[in-house]
Amino acid sequence: MAPSTVPLGYYIWKRLASLVTLLDQIYDVPELTWIGTCNELNGAYAADGYARIKGNPAALLTTYGVGELSAMNGVAGAMAEHAGMIHLVGMTSRPIQKAKALIHHTMYPEMDHAIYIGMSEPVRKTTMAEEIDRVLIEGVKSRLPVFIYIPLDIVSVQLDATRLETPLDTTIKNESTDVEDEIVKSTLELIKSAAKPAVLADVLTIRHKGRDLMRELVDLTHFQSFSTPLSKGVIDETLPTYGGVYNGIASFPGVADAVHASDLVLNIGPLLSDSNTGGFTRFIKDEHLVYLGHEYCQVQGKKYDGVHLLPVLKKLVEELKKDTGKYNIPRSPKSTKIEVPILSNLKSGKIEQSYTWQRLGKFLKPNDIILAESGTAQFGMPDATFPPNSQFITQIFWSSIGYTVGACLGALVAAKELKHPGRVVLIVGEGSLQMTVQEIGSYIRYGFKPIIFVINNNGYSIERAINGPKQKYNDVSMLWDHQKMLEFFGARQETGIASKSYRCETVEELEKVLTDEDFNSTNSIQ
Amino acid sequence: MAPSTVPLGYYIWKRLASLVTLLDQIYDVPELTWIGTCNELNGAYAADGYARIKGNPAALLTTYGVGELSAMNGVAGAMAEHAGMIHLVGMTSRPIQKAKALIHHTMYPEMDHAIYIGMSEPVRKTTMAEEIDRVLIEGVKSRLPVFIYIPLDIVSVQLDATRLETPLDTTIKNESTDVEDEIVKSTLELIKSAAKPAVLADVLTIRHKGRDLMRELVDLTHFQSFSTPLSKGVIDETLPTYGGVYNGIASFPGVADAVHASDLVLNIGPLLSDSNTGGFTRFIKDEHLVYLGHEYCQVQGKKYDGVHLLPVLKKLVEELKKDTGKYNIPRSPKSTKIEVPILSNLKSGKIEQSYTWQRLGKFLKPNDIILAESGTAQFGMPDATFPPNSQFITQIFWSSIGYTVGACLGALVAAKELKHPGRVVLIVGEGSLQMTVQEIGSYIRYGFKPIIFVINNNGYSIERAINGPKQKYNDVSMLWDHQKMLEFFGARQETGIASKSYRCETVEELEKVLTDEDFNSTNSIQ
């Protein structure tokens, strides 16, 4: 017989385990896995990357003060980009806190051990030491970071064990299904009469687990469909109806024109930040817009506050499935593919920016998970065409450099748990790599075999492009020997961990590697 | 002729340059030096380490959001341990802030670009965008972090150039010199009549530039003198009157007894945190205590609020200098040295903890700067005896692991500027090293040649000692090859940067290295 109470620490871990189980139907995962990272910021990045691939928030466990402050930038990124995260903070016991003791990790003048709780307030959705269930559900549903502070002396406090028998309900529901029906109905009417309808699928669709629904929508309607820099990969880019990456005036020729010429844009899950809208040059008239967001929906200027996109999208797809013909689908003329211009025909000599990104795109295979670091990789990779079922991780809104090196660890863990068939490909500049490089050691430690492209362009190139092309503050050390990196971090003969490493300065050298069968197979970390 | 106005950006840098010049009389330093670090947390640690050696705060420059949040733990440490820091934060322009644009590094729901200003509030003394002088003076005087937020559009705002002709006055003054005189007078009376007086010199003496005064005090009085874990090195440990490190019940045999048996303890610059007081087991009766702190002074229970130790200590030393005989100095019986017990007589075989720290102490030379990382190095090195003029950097109060690897860069820069004759010796565990390892690359990049001891004890040993000796969460990767570290980060044949690296598992191997002449000379990074 189960005891009627369980310790609080056990309760939290059990609830977290149940979340994994519950949400992914991975009933055969009996326990959570502890993944230690080299530092807290990298840990937060890893938790963020995990969530983006797994679809559920990961739990990040740190100590108070030093740990939670170091992680804070990573948590803030998860907040800004809706990646979700459950941040557990181990604290001093309550009597010690009350006594305001000068314990390590605390500060003058007030010696308030909980001072950091206030500091992180803007980067979290809520905080709660006891209402564990409520906080966990909120964290999963909102895709925003939640915090649980756990004083040392409460870990063994006994909680009601019978609660664990009731699974957490993390389904996203709107208050009124009538409002959902109204939005769906007017949208269907607009679909029926539109001459040139389009789908613009943005990143919050992915975050709120609408990826599959989005693909169904595109497959059912055959509308010309667009992604954004942050959502790239959400639409199958090999589809004949794929329109490209819509990024305002920074889009490829014809893309923005096509979006702006549409008399109906179904815009799902938007995140309207500067780098995701071509620097705020997105121009879609309200009369042509159906906006399904995480905070509100809007149809032709009529706003429905507090209505979440997911149930609406689900109903919309269900209605369309019943009878596409009823909604004038497919219609003629058929929407056409917008061809991506070829930016470079370089066949030999020194590698150039214009050649790099589309070439790396060709290297990708279906199901690959691609991480593009802030900077040139992030701005360059949207120029590439992705194969079907690509998943793209980039932090173009929060833009914390070094992010992908940590996030890649989380993506690797998630891909392993999901038995994901694709490769994990990390593309990172040498300057960003220096921020968080130690986590490469964690890939090796945990036996992962990603392909890592280190784009060594002698400093912070994106910053040089913005300001100070020759200023020393945009320099980073050019002394690192990346060919020795995997060896240093653990892939060596004596450890029995295989690795391969190549240095390519010319197109010929890079072509040789990219077309190498062994390199493509990811038999080892490379 | 100088223009009558100068841009704000220029004004700030000029003021910072003048601080360096003003406080250190280094008039031949015409400009500040930009030192780029691999990431912001390491940058904050470096600024902290610089301040501890240089005596003046360094300026830390980061971007807003990502940068300031990543640095926050390092700034908090400087706050907790009074290292001082001038944190400059570059921000979006004011019109953009006002428009609450979704620029990168910002967040929902409010898009308040200044939200982080509130988040860091607990870890800084003050903030000010315009009152630059006031903030800089406050930062230097308080030895606490100050922040200046600099929106993009105000960098070229013109400021009054004539202000720059007036040097900043950063002298620490108390409101009433009468009160200072009273404290000094009563202290001198107590000195005159004490049978067994002692000096207990703590870390805030060092932070507030009282190190030389403290040495004069000890030299003049010949009182038995003690340091604390945080202030170790402030007293010349080869003096016949040196009593040792007072750390409550965690002191060496005889040390706490000697302090507690004193009928007068001159306690200068105390910081009474857990790890600096043997876990709050410091017992000095008020009637035996003269307490000279940074917030108040206290003589035999009589408290003087708001009186700063430095001017008082200065007057006290001046008075004693005039006529030591007047104050019954020297007195008999003479104070005696308390011998440090030898913890290990290990002559061969596997290296052990008990052997390591005192042996490393013997390796040190006068004027060495020693950094001991949080964990076993921090708790072990106080057992060692230091040569004269040692400077010891450890973050025993804030205890953020990885700190010393960043702080060492700052200490190296400061030592170079000061033309300091000693070596810089970093002692760090392999787990802490993993947190911030990339900054080793910055030592090499900037041509520094510290001696780095990596104590590889298979995980977070100090944590194993506290809880979970065999738990996986105390493991770190054991796959790193530290023998390849300097090579990877840039010290290789083809770069022309020399380095040496040794792996020692036995006492014999370590003895061979420690007694090697070349190793001792620091001709290269090792």
Short mmCIF file of N, CA and C in Angstrom, two decimals, chain A residues 309-416:
data_model
loop_
_atom_site.label_atom_id
_atom_site.label_comp_id
_atom_site.label_asym_id
_atom_site.label_seq_id
_atom_site.Cartn_x
_atom_site.Cartn_y
_atom_site.Cartn_z
N LEU A 309 -4.91 30.60 -29.67
CA LEU A 309 -4.95 30.10 -31.04
C LEU A 309 -5.22 28.59 -31.16
N LEU A 310 -4.72 27.80 -30.21
CA LEU A 310 -4.67 26.36 -30.44
C LEU A 310 -6.05 25.70 -30.64
N PRO A 311 -7.02 25.93 -29.70
CA PRO A 311 -8.34 25.31 -29.93
C PRO A 311 -9.01 25.83 -31.21
N VAL A 312 -8.74 27.10 -31.55
CA VAL A 312 -9.35 27.68 -32.76
C VAL A 312 -8.77 27.00 -34.00
N LEU A 313 -7.45 26.86 -34.01
CA LEU A 313 -6.79 26.22 -35.15
C LEU A 313 -7.28 24.78 -35.31
N LYS A 314 -7.44 24.13 -34.18
CA LYS A 314 -7.90 22.73 -34.19
C LYS A 314 -9.29 22.63 -34.82
N LYS A 315 -10.20 23.50 -34.40
CA LYS A 315 -11.56 23.50 -34.94
C LYS A 315 -11.57 23.85 -36.43
N LEU A 316 -10.74 24.81 -36.78
CA LEU A 316 -10.66 25.24 -38.18
C LEU A 316 -10.26 24.07 -39.08
N VAL A 317 -9.24 23.35 -38.63
CA VAL A 317 -8.76 22.21 -39.42
C VAL A 317 -9.84 21.12 -39.48
N GLU A 318 -10.52 20.90 -38.35
CA GLU A 318 -11.59 19.89 -38.32
C GLU A 318 -12.71 20.23 -39.31
N GLU A 319 -13.11 21.50 -39.33
CA GLU A 319 -14.17 21.94 -40.25
C GLU A 319 -13.75 21.75 -41.70
N LEU A 320 -12.53 22.13 -42.01
CA LEU A 320 -12.03 22.02 -43.38
C LEU A 320 -11.98 20.56 -43.82
N LYS A 321 -11.57 19.71 -42.87
CA LYS A 321 -11.46 18.28 -43.17
C LYS A 321 -12.80 17.69 -43.61
N LYS A 322 -13.87 18.17 -43.01
CA LYS A 322 -15.19 17.62 -43.28
C LYS A 322 -15.54 17.72 -44.77
N ASP A 323 -15.21 18.87 -45.36
CA ASP A 323 -15.56 19.08 -46.77
C ASP A 323 -14.80 20.28 -47.32
N THR A 324 -13.65 20.03 -47.91
CA THR A 324 -12.86 21.15 -48.42
C THR A 324 -13.57 21.85 -49.57
N GLY A 325 -14.29 21.08 -50.37
CA GLY A 325 -14.98 21.64 -51.53
C GLY A 325 -15.95 22.74 -51.13
N LYS A 326 -16.58 22.56 -49.98
CA LYS A 326 -17.53 23.54 -49.47
C LYS A 326 -16.90 24.92 -49.34
N TYR A 327 -15.59 24.92 -49.09
CA TYR A 327 -14.90 26.20 -48.91
C TYR A 327 -14.07 26.58 -50.13
N ASN A 328 -14.54 26.06 -51.30
CA ASN A 328 -13.92 26.47 -52.57
C ASN A 328 -12.44 26.07 -52.62
N ILE A 329 -12.14 24.88 -52.11
CA ILE A 329 -10.77 24.36 -52.09
C ILE A 329 -10.69 23.07 -52.88
N PRO A 330 -9.74 22.85 -53.78
CA PRO A 330 -8.74 23.84 -54.21
C PRO A 330 -9.36 24.85 -55.18
N ARG A 331 -8.73 25.97 -55.24
CA ARG A 331 -9.25 26.99 -56.17
C ARG A 331 -8.23 27.25 -57.26
N SER A 332 -8.70 27.89 -58.33
CA SER A 332 -7.76 28.22 -59.40
C SER A 332 -7.73 29.73 -59.58
N PRO A 333 -6.67 30.37 -60.01
CA PRO A 333 -5.43 29.65 -60.37
C PRO A 333 -4.74 29.11 -59.11
N LYS A 334 -4.05 28.03 -59.29
CA LYS A 334 -3.30 27.45 -58.18
C LYS A 334 -2.21 28.40 -57.71
N SER A 335 -1.93 28.34 -56.45
CA SER A 335 -0.82 29.16 -55.95
C SER A 335 0.50 28.54 -56.42
N THR A 336 1.43 29.42 -56.68
CA THR A 336 2.68 28.94 -57.25
C THR A 336 3.83 29.09 -56.25
N LYS A 337 4.85 28.34 -56.51
CA LYS A 337 6.05 28.41 -55.68
C LYS A 337 6.82 29.68 -56.04
N ILE A 338 7.38 30.34 -55.04
CA ILE A 338 8.26 31.48 -55.30
C ILE A 338 9.69 30.96 -55.22
N GLU A 339 10.37 31.04 -56.33
CA GLU A 339 11.72 30.45 -56.38
C GLU A 339 12.70 31.28 -55.55
N VAL A 340 13.54 30.60 -54.83
CA VAL A 340 14.58 31.26 -54.04
C VAL A 340 15.74 31.62 -54.97
N PRO A 341 16.19 32.86 -54.98
CA PRO A 341 17.32 33.21 -55.83
C PRO A 341 18.60 32.51 -55.36
N ILE A 342 19.43 32.15 -56.31
CA ILE A 342 20.72 31.55 -55.95
C ILE A 342 21.71 32.68 -55.70
N LEU A 343 22.23 32.75 -54.50
CA LEU A 343 23.03 33.91 -54.09
C LEU A 343 24.48 33.85 -54.54
N SER A 344 24.93 32.63 -54.84
CA SER A 344 26.35 32.50 -55.21
C SER A 344 26.54 31.27 -56.08
N ASN A 345 27.40 31.42 -57.09
CA ASN A 345 27.74 30.27 -57.93
C ASN A 345 29.17 29.82 -57.70
N LEU A 346 29.68 30.20 -56.54
CA LEU A 346 31.07 29.92 -56.21
C LEU A 346 31.36 28.42 -56.33
N LYS A 347 32.41 28.10 -57.07
CA LYS A 347 32.75 26.70 -57.27
C LYS A 347 34.14 26.38 -56.71
N SER A 348 34.90 27.43 -56.43
CA SER A 348 36.26 27.20 -55.94
C SER A 348 36.76 28.45 -55.21
N GLY A 349 37.88 28.30 -54.56
CA GLY A 349 38.49 29.44 -53.87
C GLY A 349 37.95 29.64 -52.47
N LYS A 350 38.32 30.74 -51.89
CA LYS A 350 37.95 31.05 -50.50
C LYS A 350 36.43 31.01 -50.30
N ILE A 351 36.03 30.47 -49.20
CA ILE A 351 34.62 30.41 -48.85
C ILE A 351 34.10 31.83 -48.59
N GLU A 352 32.91 32.14 -49.12
CA GLU A 352 32.30 33.45 -48.89
C GLU A 352 30.95 33.29 -48.20
N GLN A 353 30.53 34.37 -47.52
CA GLN A 353 29.24 34.36 -46.84
C GLN A 353 28.11 33.96 -47.78
N SER A 354 28.06 34.59 -48.96
CA SER A 354 26.93 34.39 -49.87
C SER A 354 26.82 32.93 -50.32
N TYR A 355 27.95 32.24 -50.32
CA TYR A 355 27.96 30.83 -50.72
C TYR A 355 27.56 29.91 -49.57
N THR A 356 27.99 30.27 -48.38
CA THR A 356 27.94 29.37 -47.23
C THR A 356 26.54 28.85 -46.87
N TRP A 357 25.59 29.77 -46.70
CA TRP A 357 24.33 29.38 -46.06
C TRP A 357 23.46 28.50 -46.95
N GLN A 358 23.35 28.87 -48.24
CA GLN A 358 22.54 28.01 -49.12
C GLN A 358 23.22 26.66 -49.31
N ARG A 359 24.55 26.64 -49.27
CA ARG A 359 25.26 25.37 -49.41
C ARG A 359 25.00 24.47 -48.21
N LEU A 360 25.03 25.08 -47.02
CA LEU A 360 24.73 24.29 -45.81
C LEU A 360 23.29 23.79 -45.86
N GLY A 361 22.40 24.60 -46.43
CA GLY A 361 21.01 24.17 -46.58
C GLY A 361 20.92 22.91 -47.44
N LYS A 362 21.73 22.85 -48.49
CA LYS A 362 21.70 21.67 -49.37
C LYS A 362 22.24 20.43 -48.67
N PHE A 363 23.10 20.65 -47.70
CA PHE A 363 23.68 19.55 -46.93
C PHE A 363 22.64 18.87 -46.03
N LEU A 364 21.62 19.62 -45.68
CA LEU A 364 20.63 19.10 -44.73
C LEU A 364 19.78 17.98 -45.33
N LYS A 365 19.31 17.10 -44.45
CA LYS A 365 18.44 15.99 -44.86
C LYS A 365 17.10 16.10 -44.15
N PRO A 366 16.07 15.43 -44.65
CA PRO A 366 14.79 15.46 -43.95
C PRO A 366 14.98 15.05 -42.48
N ASN A 367 14.21 15.67 -41.60
CA ASN A 367 14.21 15.39 -40.16
C ASN A 367 15.39 15.97 -39.39
N ASP A 368 16.27 16.65 -40.07
CA ASP A 368 17.38 17.27 -39.33
C ASP A 368 16.87 18.37 -38.39
N ILE A 369 17.55 18.47 -37.27
CA ILE A 369 17.32 19.60 -36.34
C ILE A 369 18.50 20.55 -36.52
N ILE A 370 18.21 21.80 -36.90
CA ILE A 370 19.28 22.75 -37.21
C ILE A 370 19.27 23.86 -36.16
N LEU A 371 20.42 24.12 -35.57
CA LEU A 371 20.54 25.25 -34.66
C LEU A 371 21.45 26.30 -35.30
N ALA A 372 20.93 27.52 -35.46
CA ALA A 372 21.74 28.59 -36.05
C ALA A 372 21.95 29.68 -35.01
N GLU A 373 23.20 29.93 -34.68
CA GLU A 373 23.55 30.88 -33.63
C GLU A 373 23.23 32.30 -34.06
N SER A 374 22.93 33.16 -33.08
CA SER A 374 22.74 34.58 -33.33
C SER A 374 23.95 35.13 -34.06
N GLY A 375 23.70 36.00 -35.03
CA GLY A 375 24.79 36.55 -35.83
C GLY A 375 24.62 36.12 -37.27
N THR A 376 25.73 35.89 -37.94
CA THR A 376 25.66 35.61 -39.37
C THR A 376 24.89 34.32 -39.67
N ALA A 377 25.05 33.29 -38.83
CA ALA A 377 24.36 32.02 -39.07
C ALA A 377 22.84 32.23 -39.03
N GLN A 378 22.41 33.00 -38.04
CA GLN A 378 20.98 33.26 -37.85
C GLN A 378 20.39 34.07 -39.01
N PHE A 379 21.16 35.03 -39.48
CA PHE A 379 20.66 35.86 -40.58
C PHE A 379 20.90 35.20 -41.93
N GLY A 380 21.85 34.27 -41.99
CA GLY A 380 22.16 33.61 -43.24
C GLY A 380 21.30 32.39 -43.53
N MET A 381 21.04 31.56 -42.52
CA MET A 381 20.35 30.30 -42.77
C MET A 381 18.94 30.45 -43.34
N PRO A 382 18.19 31.52 -43.04
CA PRO A 382 16.89 31.66 -43.69
C PRO A 382 16.98 31.74 -45.22
N ASP A 383 18.15 32.03 -45.77
CA ASP A 383 18.33 32.05 -47.22
C ASP A 383 18.37 30.63 -47.81
N ALA A 384 18.62 29.66 -46.96
CA ALA A 384 18.71 28.27 -47.42
C ALA A 384 17.34 27.65 -47.53
N THR A 385 17.24 26.66 -48.40
CA THR A 385 15.99 25.89 -48.48
C THR A 385 16.16 24.63 -47.64
N PHE A 386 15.18 24.39 -46.77
CA PHE A 386 15.26 23.24 -45.87
C PHE A 386 14.52 22.05 -46.46
N PRO A 387 14.99 20.84 -46.19
CA PRO A 387 14.23 19.65 -46.57
C PRO A 387 13.00 19.47 -45.67
N PRO A 388 12.10 18.55 -46.04
CA PRO A 388 10.88 18.37 -45.24
C PRO A 388 11.20 17.96 -43.80
N ASN A 389 10.29 18.31 -42.89
CA ASN A 389 10.40 17.95 -41.47
C ASN A 389 11.66 18.47 -40.80
N SER A 390 12.15 19.58 -41.32
CA SER A 390 13.27 20.23 -40.61
C SER A 390 12.74 20.92 -39.36
N GLN A 391 13.57 20.95 -38.33
CA GLN A 391 13.24 21.77 -37.17
C GLN A 391 14.39 22.74 -36.96
N PHE A 392 14.03 24.01 -36.84
CA PHE A 392 15.02 25.07 -36.83
C PHE A 392 14.99 25.77 -35.48
N ILE A 393 16.13 25.82 -34.82
CA ILE A 393 16.22 26.54 -33.54
C ILE A 393 17.14 27.73 -33.70
N THR A 394 16.58 28.90 -33.47
CA THR A 394 17.40 30.10 -33.47
C THR A 394 16.73 31.08 -32.51
N GLN A 395 17.53 31.93 -31.89
CA GLN A 395 16.97 32.81 -30.87
C GLN A 395 17.05 34.23 -31.40
N ILE A 396 16.24 34.49 -32.44
CA ILE A 396 16.42 35.75 -33.17
C ILE A 396 15.81 36.93 -32.44
N PHE A 397 14.93 36.68 -31.49
CA PHE A 397 14.31 37.78 -30.75
C PHE A 397 15.17 38.16 -29.54
N TRP A 398 15.43 37.19 -28.67
CA TRP A 398 16.23 37.48 -27.48
C TRP A 398 17.70 37.67 -27.86
N SER A 399 18.18 36.90 -28.83
CA SER A 399 19.52 37.11 -29.41
C SER A 399 20.66 37.13 -28.41
N SER A 400 20.73 36.13 -27.59
CA SER A 400 21.85 36.03 -26.65
C SER A 400 22.91 35.13 -27.27
N ILE A 401 24.07 35.71 -27.57
CA ILE A 401 25.04 34.89 -28.30
C ILE A 401 25.63 33.82 -27.38
N GLY A 402 25.90 32.68 -27.98
CA GLY A 402 26.32 31.51 -27.21
C GLY A 402 25.15 30.58 -26.89
N TYR A 403 23.94 31.07 -27.11
CA TYR A 403 22.73 30.32 -26.78
C TYR A 403 22.70 28.93 -27.40
N THR A 404 23.01 28.83 -28.70
CA THR A 404 22.80 27.55 -29.39
C THR A 404 23.71 26.43 -28.87
N VAL A 405 24.88 26.79 -28.34
CA VAL A 405 25.79 25.75 -27.86
C VAL A 405 25.18 25.03 -26.65
N GLY A 406 24.51 25.80 -25.79
CA GLY A 406 23.77 25.19 -24.70
C GLY A 406 22.49 24.53 -25.19
N ALA A 407 21.75 25.24 -26.05
CA ALA A 407 20.47 24.73 -26.53
C ALA A 407 20.65 23.41 -27.27
N CYS A 408 21.78 23.26 -27.93
CA CYS A 408 22.05 22.04 -28.70
C CYS A 408 22.06 20.82 -27.77
N LEU A 409 22.61 20.98 -26.57
CA LEU A 409 22.61 19.87 -25.62
C LEU A 409 21.17 19.44 -25.32
N GLY A 410 20.31 20.45 -25.07
CA GLY A 410 18.91 20.14 -24.79
C GLY A 410 18.23 19.49 -25.98
N ALA A 411 18.52 19.98 -27.18
CA ALA A 411 17.93 19.41 -28.39
C ALA A 411 18.38 17.96 -28.57
N LEU A 412 19.64 17.69 -28.27
CA LEU A 412 20.16 16.32 -28.37
C LEU A 412 19.45 15.38 -27.40
N VAL A 413 19.25 15.85 -26.17
CA VAL A 413 18.55 15.04 -25.17
C VAL A 413 17.12 14.77 -25.62
N ALA A 414 16.44 15.83 -26.08
CA ALA A 414 15.05 15.68 -26.52
C ALA A 414 14.95 14.74 -27.72
N ALA A 415 15.85 14.90 -28.68
CA ALA A 415 15.83 14.06 -29.89
C ALA A 415 16.04 12.59 -29.51
N LYS A 416 16.92 12.37 -28.55
CA LYS A 416 17.18 11.00 -28.10
C LYS A 416 15.92 10.41 -27.46
#
